[in-house]
Amino acid sequence: MRPSAIPLNLPSPLTEVHDDRLRARGIRLLLKRDDLIHPEMPGNKWRKLKYNLAAAKEGGHQRLLTFGGAYSNHIRATAAAGHHFGFETVGVIRGEEHLPLNDSLAFAVGRGMTLTYLDRTAYRLKPVPEQFRPCYVLPEGGSNGHAVRGCAELVAEIPADFDVLCCACGTGGTLAGVAAALGDHQQALGFAVLKGAHFLDDEVRRLQRDAFGSATTNWTIDHDAHFGGYAKRPPELAEFIEDFQVRHGITLDFVYEAKMMCALFRRIEKGDLAGAKIVAALS
Ligand SMILES: *Cc1c(COP(=O)(O)O)cnc(C)c1O
């Protein structure tokens, strides 16, 4: 694999958010703009793929296979990675086929991905269909030990004088990686976008052990940032996105980053994190 074969915006930009609500509490907030790494493999999706692509190549694989829902960013990014790095790709999609394909799946097919569908019961077991073997299997959401090692690299791109690193959590792979790379004086704070996702705490520990042999205790997950559940957009969240856009010119992704940022500002307005220097990762 030649990562330099396509232009990647690395290290991703780090930009400060200037906001009265922060200044009033002596807080500095910087955004790690991983969302700008590559238009087709944004953020943590690229970081998670990097060492998996290398492992697939090393293992002599020509085909990547992965799992996801019909709107999965990971499915899109895997299709793009296959296109750019010369792998066939197969996406095993949860549920029935709906035609015409939505934008995510149409994009994946446009990048050469073969789609196959499993009903929700069959999907749960994540079987690899016989006709697509041999292949390099990426888990749903893309998080495994290789992915976590890739995500850890975000931390070294930031000058070290910050206190807290925030990220949104889907599978927890990003949190597992960044937390493992922090210094002794630093903490990671994840915001779960799924409702009642308490399994994530065990999952982050498992991913850290998988990647590095042991788990760290320098992170916590906020389970009150789901705003009603995965991909829900209640009025409070919609208003926050609009207001943040007007103030800072950045349109936050409503599934992940807006929930993190809105929950972070809620905490700050309650008096949490006063005086801290915070880095929030956008993916
Ligand atoms: C996938 C994704 C996440 C979640 O990352 P995990 O490592 O699965 O926790 C967060 N933000 C965006 C934009 C994503 O696409």
GROMACS .gro file of N, CA, C and O in nm, residues 7 49 71 75 123 145 218 226 243 263:
model
   40
    7PRO      N    1  -0.377   1.221  -0.220
    7PRO     CA    2  -0.347   1.331  -0.129
    7PRO      C    3  -0.435   1.326  -0.004
    7PRO      O    4  -0.557   1.324  -0.012
   49LEU      N    5  -0.881   0.281   0.876
   49LEU     CA    6  -0.850   0.196   0.761
   49LEU      C    7  -0.700   0.177   0.740
   49LEU      O    8  -0.656   0.074   0.691
   71TYR      N    9  -2.685   0.352   0.592
   71TYR     CA   10  -2.633   0.490   0.593
   71TYR      C   11  -2.492   0.498   0.651
   71TYR      O   12  -2.445   0.605   0.687
   75ILE      N   13  -1.907   0.212   0.552
   75ILE     CA   14  -1.926   0.145   0.422
   75ILE      C   15  -1.876   0.235   0.308
   75ILE      O   16  -1.800   0.192   0.221
  123TYR      N   17  -2.802  -1.101   0.991
  123TYR     CA   18  -2.695  -1.001   0.998
  123TYR      C   19  -2.625  -1.002   1.133
  123TYR      O   20  -2.504  -0.981   1.142
  145GLY      N   21  -0.815  -0.375   1.650
  145GLY     CA   22  -0.687  -0.331   1.703
  145GLY      C   23  -0.610  -0.242   1.606
  145GLY      O   24  -0.554  -0.139   1.646
  218ASN      N   25  -0.801   0.656   3.175
  218ASN     CA   26  -0.801   0.802   3.161
  218ASN      C   27  -0.913   0.854   3.071
  218ASN      O   28  -0.901   0.960   3.013
  226HIS      N   29  -2.711   1.144   2.367
  226HIS     CA   30  -2.767   1.072   2.250
  226HIS      C   31  -2.881   1.148   2.183
  226HIS      O   32  -2.919   1.118   2.071
  243ASP      N   33  -2.706   2.757   1.512
  243ASP     CA   34  -2.637   2.862   1.586
  243ASP      C   35  -2.484   2.849   1.570
  243ASP      O   36  -2.414   2.949   1.551
  263ALA      N   37  -2.354   1.873   2.369
  263ALA     CA   38  -2.340   1.820   2.506
  263ALA      C   39  -2.221   1.886   2.577
  263ALA      O   40  -2.227   1.913   2.697
   0.00000   0.00000   0.00000
